[in-house]
Amino acid sequence: MHPEICSIGPLVVYSYGLMLVVAFFIAVTLSSEEAKKQGINPDFIFNLFFIAFISGIIGARIFYVIENLSYYLKSPLEIVMLSHGGMSWFGGLILGLASGVIYLRFKKEGIYKIFDLVVPFLALAQSLGRVGCF
């Protein structure tokens, strides 16, 4: 396993973070193309993915901190140090999905229609993101 791909000065490129970003852009691009074919605004799809992505990262970290609460009570500054590792898949799923549903309801879009469009690309993104774990 190679968690660090390279360092450019003080900036370190981590394999998991890089693959998350690559997965995000591939899923957004493919979903947007499919949205155009179905008459859905691609900008709407990008906004949905962006909100779910950021919320998912926050949820993954929160859930990980809760799982390891005794450690983080002793070292509270470590909570914001994502570079030290620690995210929980379930937390990302819960908060990312919840924020996506809230956004869809706010925009008055059909949840099932949009989920039918994006879920195949989310599965692809999940598999690409997991490559960064190795």
mmCIF file with all atom_site columns, C-alpha atoms in Angstrom:
data_model
loop_
_atom_site.group_PDB
_atom_site.id
_atom_site.type_symbol
_atom_site.label_atom_id
_atom_site.label_alt_id
_atom_site.label_comp_id
_atom_site.label_asym_id
_atom_site.label_entity_id
_atom_site.label_seq_id
_atom_site.pdbx_PDB_ins_code
_atom_site.Cartn_x
_atom_site.Cartn_y
_atom_site.Cartn_z
_atom_site.occupancy
_atom_site.B_iso_or_equiv
_atom_site.pdbx_formal_charge
_atom_site.auth_seq_id
_atom_site.auth_comp_id
_atom_site.auth_asym_id
_atom_site.auth_atom_id
_atom_site.pdbx_PDB_model_num
ATOM 1   C CA . MET A 1 1   ? 0.000   0.000  0.000   1.00 0.00 ? 1   MET A CA 1
ATOM 2   C CA . HIS A 1 2   ? 1.238   3.471  -0.928  1.00 0.00 ? 2   HIS A CA 1
ATOM 3   C CA . PRO A 1 3   ? -0.880  6.067  0.874   1.00 0.00 ? 3   PRO A CA 1
ATOM 4   C CA . GLU A 1 4   ? 1.217   8.973  -0.434  1.00 0.00 ? 4   GLU A CA 1
ATOM 5   C CA . ILE A 1 5   ? 1.597   9.337  -4.179  1.00 0.00 ? 5   ILE A CA 1
ATOM 6   C CA . CYS A 1 6   ? 3.918   12.336 -4.151  1.00 0.00 ? 6   CYS A CA 1
ATOM 7   C CA . SER A 1 7   ? 4.890   15.507 -2.318  1.00 0.00 ? 7   SER A CA 1
ATOM 8   C CA . ILE A 1 8   ? 5.102   18.928 -3.900  1.00 0.00 ? 8   ILE A CA 1
ATOM 9   C CA . GLY A 1 9   ? 6.667   21.142 -1.271  1.00 0.00 ? 9   GLY A CA 1
ATOM 10  C CA . PRO A 1 10  ? 4.386   21.056 1.762   1.00 0.00 ? 10  PRO A CA 1
ATOM 11  C CA . LEU A 1 11  ? 1.517   19.601 -0.326  1.00 0.00 ? 11  LEU A CA 1
ATOM 12  C CA . VAL A 1 12  ? 1.132   15.818 -0.106  1.00 0.00 ? 12  VAL A CA 1
ATOM 13  C CA . VAL A 1 13  ? -1.032  13.980 -2.637  1.00 0.00 ? 13  VAL A CA 1
ATOM 14  C CA . TYR A 1 14  ? -2.687  10.990 -0.943  1.00 0.00 ? 14  TYR A CA 1
ATOM 15  C CA . SER A 1 15  ? -3.875  8.043  -3.012  1.00 0.00 ? 15  SER A CA 1
ATOM 16  C CA . TYR A 1 16  ? -7.305  7.862  -1.386  1.00 0.00 ? 16  TYR A CA 1
ATOM 17  C CA . GLY A 1 17  ? -7.989  11.584 -1.774  1.00 0.00 ? 17  GLY A CA 1
ATOM 18  C CA . LEU A 1 18  ? -6.824  11.544 -5.379  1.00 0.00 ? 18  LEU A CA 1
ATOM 19  C CA . MET A 1 19  ? -9.039  8.593  -6.239  1.00 0.00 ? 19  MET A CA 1
ATOM 20  C CA . LEU A 1 20  ? -12.015 10.245 -4.509  1.00 0.00 ? 20  LEU A CA 1
ATOM 21  C CA . VAL A 1 21  ? -11.581 13.300 -6.703  1.00 0.00 ? 21  VAL A CA 1
ATOM 22  C CA . VAL A 1 22  ? -11.080 11.203 -9.861  1.00 0.00 ? 22  VAL A CA 1
ATOM 23  C CA . ALA A 1 23  ? -14.175 9.133  -9.018  1.00 0.00 ? 23  ALA A CA 1
ATOM 24  C CA . PHE A 1 24  ? -16.200 12.297 -8.383  1.00 0.00 ? 24  PHE A CA 1
ATOM 25  C CA . PHE A 1 25  ? -15.304 13.857 -11.736 1.00 0.00 ? 25  PHE A CA 1
ATOM 26  C CA . ILE A 1 26  ? -15.875 10.664 -13.711 1.00 0.00 ? 26  ILE A CA 1
ATOM 27  C CA . ALA A 1 27  ? -19.268 10.081 -12.072 1.00 0.00 ? 27  ALA A CA 1
ATOM 28  C CA . VAL A 1 28  ? -20.324 13.709 -12.557 1.00 0.00 ? 28  VAL A CA 1
ATOM 29  C CA . THR A 1 29  ? -19.235 13.735 -16.189 1.00 0.00 ? 29  THR A CA 1
ATOM 30  C CA . LEU A 1 30  ? -21.000 10.492 -17.069 1.00 0.00 ? 30  LEU A CA 1
ATOM 31  C CA . SER A 1 31  ? -24.125 11.437 -15.098 1.00 0.00 ? 31  SER A CA 1
ATOM 32  C CA . SER A 1 32  ? -24.252 14.843 -16.756 1.00 0.00 ? 32  SER A CA 1
ATOM 33  C CA . GLU A 1 33  ? -24.022 13.278 -20.204 1.00 0.00 ? 33  GLU A CA 1
ATOM 34  C CA . GLU A 1 34  ? -26.857 10.910 -19.365 1.00 0.00 ? 34  GLU A CA 1
ATOM 35  C CA . ALA A 1 35  ? -28.862 13.792 -17.901 1.00 0.00 ? 35  ALA A CA 1
ATOM 36  C CA . LYS A 1 36  ? -28.573 15.711 -21.185 1.00 0.00 ? 36  LYS A CA 1
ATOM 37  C CA . LYS A 1 37  ? -29.989 12.698 -23.034 1.00 0.00 ? 37  LYS A CA 1
ATOM 38  C CA . GLN A 1 38  ? -32.932 12.620 -20.614 1.00 0.00 ? 38  GLN A CA 1
ATOM 39  C CA . GLY A 1 39  ? -33.595 16.363 -20.774 1.00 0.00 ? 39  GLY A CA 1
ATOM 40  C CA . ILE A 1 40  ? -32.283 17.117 -17.266 1.00 0.00 ? 40  ILE A CA 1
ATOM 41  C CA . ASN A 1 41  ? -30.056 20.124 -16.634 1.00 0.00 ? 41  ASN A CA 1
ATOM 42  C CA . PRO A 1 42  ? -26.451 18.880 -16.209 1.00 0.00 ? 42  PRO A CA 1
ATOM 43  C CA . ASP A 1 43  ? -25.708 21.749 -13.797 1.00 0.00 ? 43  ASP A CA 1
ATOM 44  C CA . PHE A 1 44  ? -28.390 20.371 -11.499 1.00 0.00 ? 44  PHE A CA 1
ATOM 45  C CA . ILE A 1 45  ? -26.625 16.980 -11.507 1.00 0.00 ? 45  ILE A CA 1
ATOM 46  C CA . PHE A 1 46  ? -23.263 18.612 -10.760 1.00 0.00 ? 46  PHE A CA 1
ATOM 47  C CA . ASN A 1 47  ? -24.769 20.521 -7.822  1.00 0.00 ? 47  ASN A CA 1
ATOM 48  C CA . LEU A 1 48  ? -26.367 17.341 -6.488  1.00 0.00 ? 48  LEU A CA 1
ATOM 49  C CA . PHE A 1 49  ? -23.071 15.440 -6.684  1.00 0.00 ? 49  PHE A CA 1
ATOM 50  C CA . PHE A 1 50  ? -21.107 18.289 -5.144  1.00 0.00 ? 50  PHE A CA 1
ATOM 51  C CA . ILE A 1 51  ? -23.475 18.616 -2.184  1.00 0.00 ? 51  ILE A CA 1
ATOM 52  C CA . ALA A 1 52  ? -23.558 14.856 -1.621  1.00 0.00 ? 52  ALA A CA 1
ATOM 53  C CA . PHE A 1 53  ? -19.750 14.576 -2.002  1.00 0.00 ? 53  PHE A CA 1
ATOM 54  C CA . ILE A 1 54  ? -18.908 17.281 0.545   1.00 0.00 ? 54  ILE A CA 1
ATOM 55  C CA . SER A 1 55  ? -21.623 16.068 2.929   1.00 0.00 ? 55  SER A CA 1
ATOM 56  C CA . GLY A 1 56  ? -20.397 12.507 2.509   1.00 0.00 ? 56  GLY A CA 1
ATOM 57  C CA . ILE A 1 57  ? -16.847 13.438 3.500   1.00 0.00 ? 57  ILE A CA 1
ATOM 58  C CA . ILE A 1 58  ? -18.131 15.337 6.534   1.00 0.00 ? 58  ILE A CA 1
ATOM 59  C CA . GLY A 1 59  ? -20.433 12.463 7.505   1.00 0.00 ? 59  GLY A CA 1
ATOM 60  C CA . ALA A 1 60  ? -17.651 9.906  7.064   1.00 0.00 ? 60  ALA A CA 1
ATOM 61  C CA . ARG A 1 61  ? -15.390 11.874 9.380   1.00 0.00 ? 61  ARG A CA 1
ATOM 62  C CA . ILE A 1 62  ? -18.102 12.496 11.986  1.00 0.00 ? 62  ILE A CA 1
ATOM 63  C CA . PHE A 1 63  ? -19.014 8.810  12.084  1.00 0.00 ? 63  PHE A CA 1
ATOM 64  C CA . TYR A 1 64  ? -15.336 7.820  12.404  1.00 0.00 ? 64  TYR A CA 1
ATOM 65  C CA . VAL A 1 65  ? -14.845 10.288 15.257  1.00 0.00 ? 65  VAL A CA 1
ATOM 66  C CA . ILE A 1 66  ? -17.913 8.877  17.029  1.00 0.00 ? 66  ILE A CA 1
ATOM 67  C CA . GLU A 1 67  ? -16.580 5.328  16.572  1.00 0.00 ? 67  GLU A CA 1
ATOM 68  C CA . ASN A 1 68  ? -13.279 6.401  18.166  1.00 0.00 ? 68  ASN A CA 1
ATOM 69  C CA . LEU A 1 69  ? -14.629 8.963  20.599  1.00 0.00 ? 69  LEU A CA 1
ATOM 70  C CA . SER A 1 70  ? -12.302 8.136  23.483  1.00 0.00 ? 70  SER A CA 1
ATOM 71  C CA . TYR A 1 71  ? -9.249  8.963  21.346  1.00 0.00 ? 71  TYR A CA 1
ATOM 72  C CA . TYR A 1 72  ? -10.714 12.215 20.021  1.00 0.00 ? 72  TYR A CA 1
ATOM 73  C CA . LEU A 1 73  ? -11.790 13.378 23.480  1.00 0.00 ? 73  LEU A CA 1
ATOM 74  C CA . LYS A 1 74  ? -8.113  13.248 24.455  1.00 0.00 ? 74  LYS A CA 1
ATOM 75  C CA . SER A 1 75  ? -6.942  14.889 21.199  1.00 0.00 ? 75  SER A CA 1
ATOM 76  C CA . PRO A 1 76  ? -9.763  17.118 19.924  1.00 0.00 ? 76  PRO A CA 1
ATOM 77  C CA . LEU A 1 77  ? -7.578  18.927 17.362  1.00 0.00 ? 77  LEU A CA 1
ATOM 78  C CA . GLU A 1 78  ? -7.133  15.604 15.552  1.00 0.00 ? 78  GLU A CA 1
ATOM 79  C CA . ILE A 1 79  ? -10.814 15.711 14.548  1.00 0.00 ? 79  ILE A CA 1
ATOM 80  C CA . VAL A 1 80  ? -10.094 18.115 11.679  1.00 0.00 ? 80  VAL A CA 1
ATOM 81  C CA . MET A 1 81  ? -6.854  16.414 10.593  1.00 0.00 ? 81  MET A CA 1
ATOM 82  C CA . LEU A 1 82  ? -8.111  14.347 7.665   1.00 0.00 ? 82  LEU A CA 1
ATOM 83  C CA . SER A 1 83  ? -4.538  13.805 6.511   1.00 0.00 ? 83  SER A CA 1
ATOM 84  C CA . HIS A 1 84  ? -4.038  11.562 9.545   1.00 0.00 ? 84  HIS A CA 1
ATOM 85  C CA . GLY A 1 85  ? -6.690  9.226  8.194   1.00 0.00 ? 85  GLY A CA 1
ATOM 86  C CA . GLY A 1 86  ? -10.018 8.095  9.463   1.00 0.00 ? 86  GLY A CA 1
ATOM 87  C CA . MET A 1 87  ? -13.299 8.072  7.616   1.00 0.00 ? 87  MET A CA 1
ATOM 88  C CA . SER A 1 88  ? -16.199 5.682  7.949   1.00 0.00 ? 88  SER A CA 1
ATOM 89  C CA . TRP A 1 89  ? -18.047 4.541  4.847   1.00 0.00 ? 89  TRP A CA 1
ATOM 90  C CA . PHE A 1 90  ? -21.402 4.325  6.621   1.00 0.00 ? 90  PHE A CA 1
ATOM 91  C CA . GLY A 1 91  ? -21.240 7.912  7.829   1.00 0.00 ? 91  GLY A CA 1
ATOM 92  C CA . GLY A 1 92  ? -20.500 9.092  4.305   1.00 0.00 ? 92  GLY A CA 1
ATOM 93  C CA . LEU A 1 93  ? -23.404 7.112  2.934   1.00 0.00 ? 93  LEU A CA 1
ATOM 94  C CA . ILE A 1 94  ? -25.852 8.373  5.549   1.00 0.00 ? 94  ILE A CA 1
ATOM 95  C CA . LEU A 1 95  ? -25.034 12.086 5.367   1.00 0.00 ? 95  LEU A CA 1
ATOM 96  C CA . GLY A 1 96  ? -24.359 12.111 1.612   1.00 0.00 ? 96  GLY A CA 1
ATOM 97  C CA . LEU A 1 97  ? -27.661 10.376 0.879   1.00 0.00 ? 97  LEU A CA 1
ATOM 98  C CA . ALA A 1 98  ? -29.598 12.554 3.317   1.00 0.00 ? 98  ALA A CA 1
ATOM 99  C CA . SER A 1 99  ? -28.189 15.768 1.875   1.00 0.00 ? 99  SER A CA 1
ATOM 100 C CA . GLY A 1 100 ? -28.918 14.561 -1.666  1.00 0.00 ? 100 GLY A CA 1
ATOM 101 C CA . VAL A 1 101 ? -32.536 13.789 -0.798  1.00 0.00 ? 101 VAL A CA 1
ATOM 102 C CA . ILE A 1 102 ? -32.938 17.163 0.925   1.00 0.00 ? 102 ILE A CA 1
ATOM 103 C CA . TYR A 1 103 ? -31.523 18.916 -2.151  1.00 0.00 ? 103 TYR A CA 1
ATOM 104 C CA . LEU A 1 104 ? -33.883 16.998 -4.450  1.00 0.00 ? 104 LEU A CA 1
ATOM 105 C CA . ARG A 1 105 ? -36.886 17.886 -2.304  1.00 0.00 ? 105 ARG A CA 1
ATOM 106 C CA . PHE A 1 106 ? -35.782 21.524 -2.128  1.00 0.00 ? 106 PHE A CA 1
ATOM 107 C CA . LYS A 1 107 ? -35.561 21.632 -5.939  1.00 0.00 ? 107 LYS A CA 1
ATOM 108 C CA . LYS A 1 108 ? -38.838 19.662 -6.227  1.00 0.00 ? 108 LYS A CA 1
ATOM 109 C CA . GLU A 1 109 ? -37.253 16.981 -8.420  1.00 0.00 ? 109 GLU A CA 1
ATOM 110 C CA . GLY A 1 110 ? -38.363 13.365 -8.576  1.00 0.00 ? 110 GLY A CA 1
ATOM 111 C CA . ILE A 1 111 ? -36.149 11.420 -6.194  1.00 0.00 ? 111 ILE A CA 1
ATOM 112 C CA . TYR A 1 112 ? -36.604 8.063  -7.930  1.00 0.00 ? 112 TYR A CA 1
ATOM 113 C CA . LYS A 1 113 ? -36.087 9.530  -11.395 1.00 0.00 ? 113 LYS A CA 1
ATOM 114 C CA . ILE A 1 114 ? -32.820 11.205 -10.422 1.00 0.00 ? 114 ILE A CA 1
ATOM 115 C CA . PHE A 1 115 ? -31.613 8.206  -8.410  1.00 0.00 ? 115 PHE A CA 1
ATOM 116 C CA . ASP A 1 116 ? -32.268 5.951  -11.416 1.00 0.00 ? 116 ASP A CA 1
ATOM 117 C CA . LEU A 1 117 ? -30.016 8.242  -13.412 1.00 0.00 ? 117 LEU A CA 1
ATOM 118 C CA . VAL A 1 118 ? -27.117 8.623  -10.958 1.00 0.00 ? 118 VAL A CA 1
ATOM 119 C CA . VAL A 1 119 ? -26.902 5.340  -9.013  1.00 0.00 ? 119 VAL A CA 1
ATOM 120 C CA . PRO A 1 120 ? -25.006 3.365  -11.711 1.00 0.00 ? 120 PRO A CA 1
ATOM 121 C CA . PHE A 1 121 ? -22.402 6.109  -11.816 1.00 0.00 ? 121 PHE A CA 1
ATOM 122 C CA . LEU A 1 122 ? -22.241 6.245  -8.022  1.00 0.00 ? 122 LEU A CA 1
ATOM 123 C CA . ALA A 1 123 ? -21.468 2.514  -8.006  1.00 0.00 ? 123 ALA A CA 1
ATOM 124 C CA . LEU A 1 124 ? -18.643 3.165  -10.475 1.00 0.00 ? 124 LEU A CA 1
ATOM 125 C CA . ALA A 1 125 ? -17.382 6.040  -8.306  1.00 0.00 ? 125 ALA A CA 1
ATOM 126 C CA . GLN A 1 126 ? -17.435 3.804  -5.230  1.00 0.00 ? 126 GLN A CA 1
ATOM 127 C CA . SER A 1 127 ? -15.300 1.199  -6.963  1.00 0.00 ? 127 SER A CA 1
ATOM 128 C CA . LEU A 1 128 ? -12.837 3.815  -8.216  1.00 0.00 ? 128 LEU A CA 1
ATOM 129 C CA . GLY A 1 129 ? -12.598 5.427  -4.787  1.00 0.00 ? 129 GLY A CA 1
ATOM 130 C CA . ARG A 1 130 ? -11.810 2.070  -3.223  1.00 0.00 ? 130 ARG A CA 1
ATOM 131 C CA . VAL A 1 131 ? -8.771  1.704  -5.488  1.00 0.00 ? 131 VAL A CA 1
ATOM 132 C CA . GLY A 1 132 ? -7.267  4.568  -3.489  1.00 0.00 ? 132 GLY A CA 1
ATOM 133 C CA . CYS A 1 133 ? -7.371  2.376  -0.379  1.00 0.00 ? 133 CYS A CA 1
ATOM 134 C CA . PHE A 1 134 ? -4.711  0.152  -1.883  1.00 0.00 ? 134 PHE A CA 1
#
